[in-house]
PDB file of C-alpha atoms in Angstrom:
ATOM      1  CA  MET A   8      56.395  30.122 -26.087  1.00 81.00           C
ATOM      2  CA  LYS A   9      57.734  29.881 -29.624  1.00 89.00           C
ATOM      3  CA  ASN A  10      56.271  27.949 -32.479  1.00 91.00           C
ATOM      4  CA  LYS A  11      57.044  26.683 -35.942  1.00 93.00           C
ATOM      5  CA  LEU A  12      53.492  26.792 -37.190  1.00 94.00           C
ATOM      6  CA  LYS A  13      54.373  28.881 -40.206  1.00 94.00           C
ATOM      7  CA  VAL A  14      57.097  26.403 -41.191  1.00 95.00           C
ATOM      8  CA  TYR A  15      54.812  23.390 -40.855  1.00 95.00           C
ATOM      9  CA  ARG A  16      52.033  25.163 -42.704  1.00 95.00           C
ATOM     10  CA  ALA A  17      54.403  25.903 -45.565  1.00 95.00           C
ATOM     11  CA  MET A  18      55.682  22.316 -45.550  1.00 95.00           C
ATOM     12  CA  HIS A  19      52.110  21.065 -45.952  1.00 94.00           C
ATOM     13  CA  ASP A  20      51.342  23.713 -48.529  1.00 95.00           C
ATOM     14  CA  LEU A  21      48.414  25.156 -46.614  1.00 95.00           C
ATOM     15  CA  THR A  22      47.155  28.712 -46.600  1.00 95.00           C
ATOM     16  CA  GLN A  23      46.248  30.370 -43.315  1.00 94.00           C
ATOM     17  CA  GLU A  24      42.593  30.140 -44.316  1.00 91.00           C
ATOM     18  CA  GLN A  25      42.837  26.401 -45.033  1.00 93.00           C
ATOM     19  CA  LEU A  26      44.665  25.704 -41.782  1.00 94.00           C
ATOM     20  CA  ALA A  27      42.129  27.779 -39.863  1.00 92.00           C
ATOM     21  CA  GLU A  28      39.284  25.785 -41.371  1.00 88.00           C
ATOM     22  CA  LYS A  29      40.966  22.463 -40.572  1.00 92.00           C
ATOM     23  CA  ILE A  30      41.522  23.286 -36.918  1.00 92.00           C
ATOM     24  CA  GLY A  31      38.217  25.111 -36.481  1.00 88.00           C
ATOM     25  CA  VAL A  32      39.393  28.631 -35.701  1.00 89.00           C
ATOM     26  CA  SER A  33      39.395  31.942 -37.527  1.00 86.00           C
ATOM     27  CA  ARG A  34      42.202  33.066 -39.837  1.00 89.00           C
ATOM     28  CA  GLN A  35      42.986  35.866 -37.382  1.00 90.00           C
ATOM     29  CA  THR A  36      43.723  33.261 -34.735  1.00 92.00           C
ATOM     30  CA  VAL A  37      46.175  31.457 -37.014  1.00 94.00           C
ATOM     31  CA  ILE A  38      47.887  34.767 -37.779  1.00 94.00           C
ATOM     32  CA  ALA A  39      48.049  35.602 -34.055  1.00 94.00           C
ATOM     33  CA  ILE A  40      49.562  32.208 -33.195  1.00 95.00           C
ATOM     34  CA  GLU A  41      52.113  32.414 -35.994  1.00 94.00           C
ATOM     35  CA  SER A  42      53.235  35.838 -34.878  1.00 93.00           C
ATOM     36  CA  ASN A  43      53.402  34.700 -31.228  1.00 91.00           C
ATOM     37  CA  LYS A  44      50.746  37.177 -30.167  1.00 92.00           C
ATOM     38  CA  TYR A  45      48.382  34.519 -28.914  1.00 93.00           C
ATOM     39  CA  LEU A  46      49.077  31.310 -27.029  1.00 92.00           C
ATOM     40  CA  PRO A  47      46.761  28.526 -28.169  1.00 94.00           C
ATOM     41  CA  SER A  48      45.023  26.349 -25.605  1.00 93.00           C
ATOM     42  CA  LEU A  49      46.402  22.885 -24.969  1.00 94.00           C
ATOM     43  CA  GLY A  50      43.493  21.403 -26.921  1.00 94.00           C
ATOM     44  CA  LEU A  51      44.172  23.552 -29.966  1.00 94.00           C
ATOM     45  CA  ALA A  52      47.917  22.868 -29.761  1.00 95.00           C
ATOM     46  CA  PHE A  53      47.200  19.115 -29.798  1.00 95.00           C
ATOM     47  CA  LYS A  54      44.814  19.569 -32.705  1.00 94.00           C
ATOM     48  CA  ILE A  55      47.545  21.361 -34.691  1.00 96.00           C
ATOM     49  CA  ALA A  56      50.150  18.728 -33.797  1.00 96.00           C
ATOM     50  CA  ARG A  57      47.781  15.929 -34.842  1.00 96.00           C
ATOM     51  CA  LEU A  58      47.021  17.664 -38.114  1.00 95.00           C
ATOM     52  CA  PHE A  59      50.713  17.753 -39.005  1.00 95.00           C
ATOM     53  CA  LYS A  60      51.269  14.271 -37.478  1.00 95.00           C
ATOM     54  CA  VAL A  61      54.073  15.394 -35.177  1.00 95.00           C
ATOM     55  CA  GLN A  62      54.634  15.669 -31.445  1.00 94.00           C
ATOM     56  CA  ILE A  63      53.381  18.867 -29.872  1.00 93.00           C
ATOM     57  CA  GLU A  64      56.933  19.836 -28.799  1.00 93.00           C
ATOM     58  CA  GLU A  65      58.082  19.830 -32.411  1.00 93.00           C
ATOM     59  CA  ILE A  66      55.792  22.761 -33.157  1.00 94.00           C
ATOM     60  CA  PHE A  67      55.612  24.529 -29.813  1.00 93.00           C
ATOM     61  CA  SER A  68      58.592  25.151 -27.582  1.00 91.00           C
ATOM     62  CA  TYR A  69      58.502  26.719 -24.151  1.00 85.00           C
ATOM     63  CA  GLU A  70      60.773  29.600 -23.156  1.00 77.00           C
ATOM     64  CA  GLU A  71      60.894  30.656 -19.533  1.00 73.00           C
ATOM     65  CA  ASN A  72      60.836  34.464 -19.891  1.00 65.00           C
ATOM     66  CA  ALA A  73      58.702  34.987 -22.985  1.00 56.00           C
ATOM     67  CA  ASP A  74      55.562  33.549 -21.417  1.00 52.00           C
ATOM     68  CA  GLU A  75      54.638  36.445 -19.108  1.00 53.00           C
ATOM     69  CA  ASN A  76      54.337  39.015 -21.862  1.00 49.00           C
ATOM     70  CA  GLU A  77      52.353  36.798 -24.191  1.00 53.00           C
ATOM     71  CA  ARG A  78      49.640  35.973 -21.658  1.00 53.00           C
ATOM     72  CA  ASP A  79      48.961  39.645 -20.775  1.00 53.00           C
TER      73      ASP A  79
ATOM     74  CA  MET B   9      27.326  31.122 -46.086  1.00 62.00           C
ATOM     75  CA  ASN B  10      30.924  31.760 -45.046  1.00 69.00           C
ATOM     76  CA  ARG B  11      32.460  34.188 -42.564  1.00 70.00           C
ATOM     77  CA  GLN B  12      33.056  36.871 -45.205  1.00 74.00           C
ATOM     78  CA  LYS B  13      29.414  36.799 -46.266  1.00 80.00           C
ATOM     79  CA  TYR B  14      28.390  36.928 -42.623  1.00 80.00           C
ATOM     80  CA  ASN B  15      30.619  39.966 -42.048  1.00 80.00           C
ATOM     81  CA  GLN B  16      28.945  41.742 -44.983  1.00 84.00           C
ATOM     82  CA  ILE B  17      25.505  40.933 -43.582  1.00 84.00           C
ATOM     83  CA  GLN B  18      26.625  42.177 -40.178  1.00 84.00           C
ATOM     84  CA  VAL B  19      27.681  45.548 -41.617  1.00 89.00           C
ATOM     85  CA  ALA B  20      24.374  45.844 -43.522  1.00 89.00           C
ATOM     86  CA  VAL B  21      22.312  45.013 -40.416  1.00 87.00           C
ATOM     87  CA  VAL B  22      24.260  47.469 -38.249  1.00 88.00           C
ATOM     88  CA  LEU B  23      23.702  50.208 -40.841  1.00 91.00           C
ATOM     89  CA  PHE B  24      20.002  49.338 -41.052  1.00 88.00           C
ATOM     90  CA  VAL B  25      19.583  49.462 -37.265  1.00 87.00           C
ATOM     91  CA  PHE B  26      21.573  52.697 -37.061  1.00 89.00           C
ATOM     92  CA  ILE B  27      19.339  54.380 -39.675  1.00 90.00           C
ATOM     93  CA  LEU B  28      16.192  53.024 -38.010  1.00 86.00           C
ATOM     94  CA  ILE B  29      17.262  54.378 -34.628  1.00 86.00           C
ATOM     95  CA  ALA B  30      18.081  57.762 -36.168  1.00 88.00           C
ATOM     96  CA  ILE B  31      14.619  57.888 -37.786  1.00 88.00           C
ATOM     97  CA  ALA B  32      12.961  56.730 -34.560  1.00 86.00           C
ATOM     98  CA  ILE B  33      14.709  59.359 -32.462  1.00 84.00           C
ATOM     99  CA  ALA B  34      13.927  62.072 -34.999  1.00 85.00           C
ATOM    100  CA  GLY B  35      10.264  61.089 -34.900  1.00 84.00           C
ATOM    101  CA  ASN B  36      10.182  60.546 -31.111  1.00 83.00           C
ATOM    102  CA  ASN B  37       9.156  56.960 -31.737  1.00 83.00           C
ATOM    103  CA  TYR B  38      11.101  54.957 -29.168  1.00 81.00           C
ATOM    104  CA  LEU B  39       9.166  51.767 -29.825  1.00 85.00           C
ATOM    105  CA  LEU B  40      10.490  51.740 -33.381  1.00 85.00           C
ATOM    106  CA  SER B  41      14.082  51.977 -32.147  1.00 84.00           C
ATOM    107  CA  ILE B  42      13.554  49.077 -29.706  1.00 86.00           C
ATOM    108  CA  ILE B  43      11.941  46.980 -32.446  1.00 88.00           C
ATOM    109  CA  GLY B  44      14.849  47.839 -34.786  1.00 86.00           C
ATOM    110  CA  VAL B  45      17.457  46.733 -32.253  1.00 86.00           C
ATOM    111  CA  VAL B  46      15.602  43.500 -31.421  1.00 89.00           C
ATOM    112  CA  VAL B  47      15.042  42.620 -35.085  1.00 88.00           C
ATOM    113  CA  GLY B  48      18.715  43.345 -35.838  1.00 87.00           C
ATOM    114  CA  MET B  49      19.878  41.120 -32.976  1.00 87.00           C
ATOM    115  CA  VAL B  50      17.571  38.254 -33.980  1.00 90.00           C
ATOM    116  CA  PHE B  51      18.591  38.538 -37.629  1.00 86.00           C
ATOM    117  CA  LEU B  52      22.291  38.505 -36.758  1.00 84.00           C
ATOM    118  CA  ALA B  53      21.846  35.515 -34.451  1.00 85.00           C
ATOM    119  CA  LEU B  54      20.037  33.620 -37.219  1.00 86.00           C
ATOM    120  CA  ALA B  55      22.678  34.539 -39.806  1.00 83.00           C
ATOM    121  CA  ARG B  56      25.418  33.475 -37.395  1.00 80.00           C
ATOM    122  CA  SER B  57      23.857  30.085 -36.744  1.00 82.00           C
ATOM    123  CA  LYS B  58      23.169  29.594 -40.468  1.00 80.00           C
ATOM    124  CA  ALA B  59      26.818  30.379 -41.263  1.00 76.00           C
ATOM    125  CA  GLY B  60      27.915  27.965 -38.538  1.00 72.00           C
ATOM    126  CA  ILE B  61      30.123  30.614 -36.995  1.00 71.00           C
ATOM    127  CA  ARG B  62      31.216  29.873 -33.462  1.00 69.00           C
ATOM    128  CA  PRO B  63      33.527  32.198 -31.587  1.00 72.00           C
ATOM    129  CA  ASP B  64      36.951  30.586 -31.517  1.00 84.00           C
ATOM    130  CA  GLU B  65      39.105  30.457 -28.405  1.00 90.00           C
ATOM    131  CA  ARG B  66      41.016  33.653 -29.212  1.00 92.00           C
ATOM    132  CA  GLU B  67      37.762  35.589 -29.521  1.00 88.00           C
ATOM    133  CA  VAL B  68      36.559  34.090 -26.232  1.00 91.00           C
ATOM    134  CA  SER B  69      39.828  35.111 -24.585  1.00 93.00           C
ATOM    135  CA  ILE B  70      39.445  38.659 -25.932  1.00 93.00           C
ATOM    136  CA  GLN B  71      35.839  38.772 -24.704  1.00 90.00           C
ATOM    137  CA  GLU B  72      36.980  37.672 -21.236  1.00 93.00           C
ATOM    138  CA  LYS B  73      39.619  40.377 -21.086  1.00 95.00           C
ATOM    139  CA  ALA B  74      37.199  43.020 -22.378  1.00 95.00           C
ATOM    140  CA  ALA B  75      34.590  41.977 -19.786  1.00 94.00           C
ATOM    141  CA  ARG B  76      37.184  42.126 -17.006  1.00 94.00           C
ATOM    142  CA  MET B  77      38.312  45.566 -18.130  1.00 96.00           C
ATOM    143  CA  THR B  78      34.711  46.796 -18.411  1.00 95.00           C
ATOM    144  CA  TYR B  79      33.990  45.628 -14.864  1.00 94.00           C
ATOM    145  CA  ALA B  80      37.207  47.178 -13.545  1.00 95.00           C
ATOM    146  CA  ILE B  81      36.306  50.535 -15.079  1.00 95.00           C
ATOM    147  CA  PHE B  82      32.524  50.561 -14.725  1.00 94.00           C
ATOM    148  CA  ALA B  83      32.120  49.398 -11.105  1.00 93.00           C
ATOM    149  CA  PRO B  84      34.395  52.003  -9.475  1.00 94.00           C
ATOM    150  CA  THR B  85      33.115  54.727 -11.796  1.00 94.00           C
ATOM    151  CA  ILE B  86      29.455  54.337 -10.859  1.00 93.00           C
ATOM    152  CA  GLY B  87      30.400  53.584  -7.237  1.00 93.00           C
ATOM    153  CA  ILE B  88      32.315  56.826  -6.879  1.00 93.00           C
ATOM    154  CA  GLY B  89      29.679  58.586  -8.991  1.00 90.00           C
ATOM    155  CA  SER B  90      26.896  57.567  -6.608  1.00 89.00           C
ATOM    156  CA  PHE B  91      28.972  58.645  -3.621  1.00 86.00           C
ATOM    157  CA  LEU B  92      29.648  62.052  -5.159  1.00 85.00           C
ATOM    158  CA  LEU B  93      25.972  62.516  -5.983  1.00 83.00           C
ATOM    159  CA  PHE B  94      24.960  61.669  -2.430  1.00 79.00           C
ATOM    160  CA  ILE B  95      27.319  64.155  -0.792  1.00 76.00           C
ATOM    161  CA  PRO B  96      25.558  67.405  -1.853  1.00 69.00           C
ATOM    162  CA  SER B  97      22.074  66.117  -1.084  1.00 65.00           C
ATOM    163  CA  ARG B  98      22.884  64.426   2.232  1.00 63.00           C
ATOM    164  CA  SER B  99      25.147  67.126   3.601  1.00 65.00           C
ATOM    165  CA  GLY B 100      22.247  69.531   3.681  1.00 63.00           C
ATOM    166  CA  TRP B 101      23.536  71.984   1.144  1.00 63.00           C
ATOM    167  CA  SER B 102      20.337  73.727   0.355  1.00 53.00           C
ATOM    168  CA  VAL B 103      21.363  74.456  -3.233  1.00 57.00           C
ATOM    169  CA  PHE B 104      21.698  70.775  -4.108  1.00 61.00           C
ATOM    170  CA  SER B 105      18.983  69.229  -1.981  1.00 63.00           C
ATOM    171  CA  LYS B 106      16.157  71.359  -3.329  1.00 66.00           C
ATOM    172  CA  GLY B 107      14.796  72.621  -6.564  1.00 68.00           C
ATOM    173  CA  GLU B 108      16.285  71.623  -9.866  1.00 71.00           C
ATOM    174  CA  PHE B 109      19.127  69.611  -8.245  1.00 71.00           C
ATOM    175  CA  ALA B 110      16.828  67.406  -6.184  1.00 72.00           C
ATOM    176  CA  TYR B 111      17.084  64.632  -8.746  1.00 78.00           C
ATOM    177  CA  LEU B 112      20.778  64.164  -7.869  1.00 78.00           C
ATOM    178  CA  GLU B 113      19.954  62.110  -4.799  1.00 79.00           C
ATOM    179  CA  SER B 114      17.698  59.806  -6.828  1.00 82.00           C
ATOM    180  CA  LEU B 115      20.379  59.470  -9.449  1.00 85.00           C
ATOM    181  CA  GLY B 116      22.926  58.667  -6.755  1.00 85.00           C
ATOM    182  CA  MET B 117      20.565  56.046  -5.357  1.00 87.00           C
ATOM    183  CA  VAL B 118      20.170  54.452  -8.790  1.00 90.00           C
ATOM    184  CA  PHE B 119      23.962  54.392  -9.244  1.00 92.00           C
ATOM    185  CA  ALA B 120      24.446  52.896  -5.765  1.00 92.00           C
ATOM    186  CA  TYR B 121      21.972  50.084  -6.436  1.00 94.00           C
ATOM    187  CA  LEU B 122      23.536  49.530  -9.849  1.00 93.00           C
ATOM    188  CA  THR B 123      26.950  49.186  -8.190  1.00 94.00           C
ATOM    189  CA  LEU B 124      25.571  46.705  -5.677  1.00 94.00           C
ATOM    190  CA  PHE B 125      23.842  44.744  -8.428  1.00 95.00           C
ATOM    191  CA  LEU B 126      27.042  44.622 -10.455  1.00 94.00           C
ATOM    192  CA  ILE B 127      29.095  43.430  -7.495  1.00 94.00           C
ATOM    193  CA  ALA B 128      26.419  40.857  -6.598  1.00 96.00           C
ATOM    194  CA  VAL B 129      26.322  39.463 -10.140  1.00 95.00           C
ATOM    195  CA  TYR B 130      30.119  39.281 -10.197  1.00 94.00           C
ATOM    196  CA  ALA B 131      30.259  37.551  -6.800  1.00 95.00           C
ATOM    197  CA  ILE B 132      27.537  35.036  -7.697  1.00 96.00           C
ATOM    198  CA  SER B 133      29.036  34.183 -11.085  1.00 95.00           C
ATOM    199  CA  TYR B 134      32.527  33.961  -9.533  1.00 94.00           C
ATOM    200  CA  HIS B 135      31.231  31.585  -6.870  1.00 94.00           C
ATOM    201  CA  PHE B 136      29.356  29.493  -9.437  1.00 94.00           C
ATOM    202  CA  LEU B 137      32.341  29.237 -11.790  1.00 92.00           C
ATOM    203  CA  SER B 138      34.700  28.552  -8.915  1.00 93.00           C
ATOM    204  CA  LYS B 139      32.496  25.605  -7.875  1.00 91.00           C
ATOM    205  CA  LYS B 140      32.221  24.421 -11.460  1.00 90.00           C
ATOM    206  CA  TYR B 141      35.948  24.335 -12.088  1.00 89.00           C
ATOM    207  CA  GLU B 142      37.162  23.193  -8.698  1.00 84.00           C
ATOM    208  CA  GLY B 143      38.848  19.829  -8.291  1.00 71.00           C
ATOM    209  CA  ASP B 144      37.082  17.126  -6.335  1.00 66.00           C
ATOM    210  CA  GLY B 145      39.857  17.090  -3.716  1.00 61.00           C
ATOM    211  CA  ASP B 146      40.974  13.508  -4.213  1.00 60.00           C
ATOM    212  CA  GLU B 147      44.462  13.042  -2.845  1.00 59.00           C
ATOM    213  CA  GLU B 148      46.425   9.916  -3.573  1.00 54.00           C
TER     214      GLU B 148
END
């Protein structure tokens, strides 16, 4: 899974702390998602997409091989 | 109160409890150490609820993995430990079944029951969660 969270966050001029507060997670979680170290749940992914008023696929894209490593 | 403030309080409480336990152990006062731990836990729980801090999904995921790893390490360790402690006392080796080593069998027994308890708790919670998250089997 790849994501453009950092890009969208920059486009909306939000800090990691502000984004974390808006979506109800810790700043560490935002950092982990941005660096592809943590896969957000479907609920959180929808929350992020709704915040930026885009479709979920515009932020998160699925890649066949990358998924295994990220989940472990 | 924000998360940063809560983290500072957490460090202070941990230090306080640590010092209290050190004093309690030095003075052979075990009640004081228990009271210190309980007060610390209650205080942290209150501070956490006051700060409105809920563990987010990443923390929950980490806790799940840590719990799984703890179980995977702890259960076989005490299981094998109990087995190894039983061998000397049950095999009739006089050195281990009498005198100062006689406690080994009791210790092995405690470990064995602990292993069984751990496996039972795991099995019950697995069964309960499996029921909770199963589908209702409706096929269309």
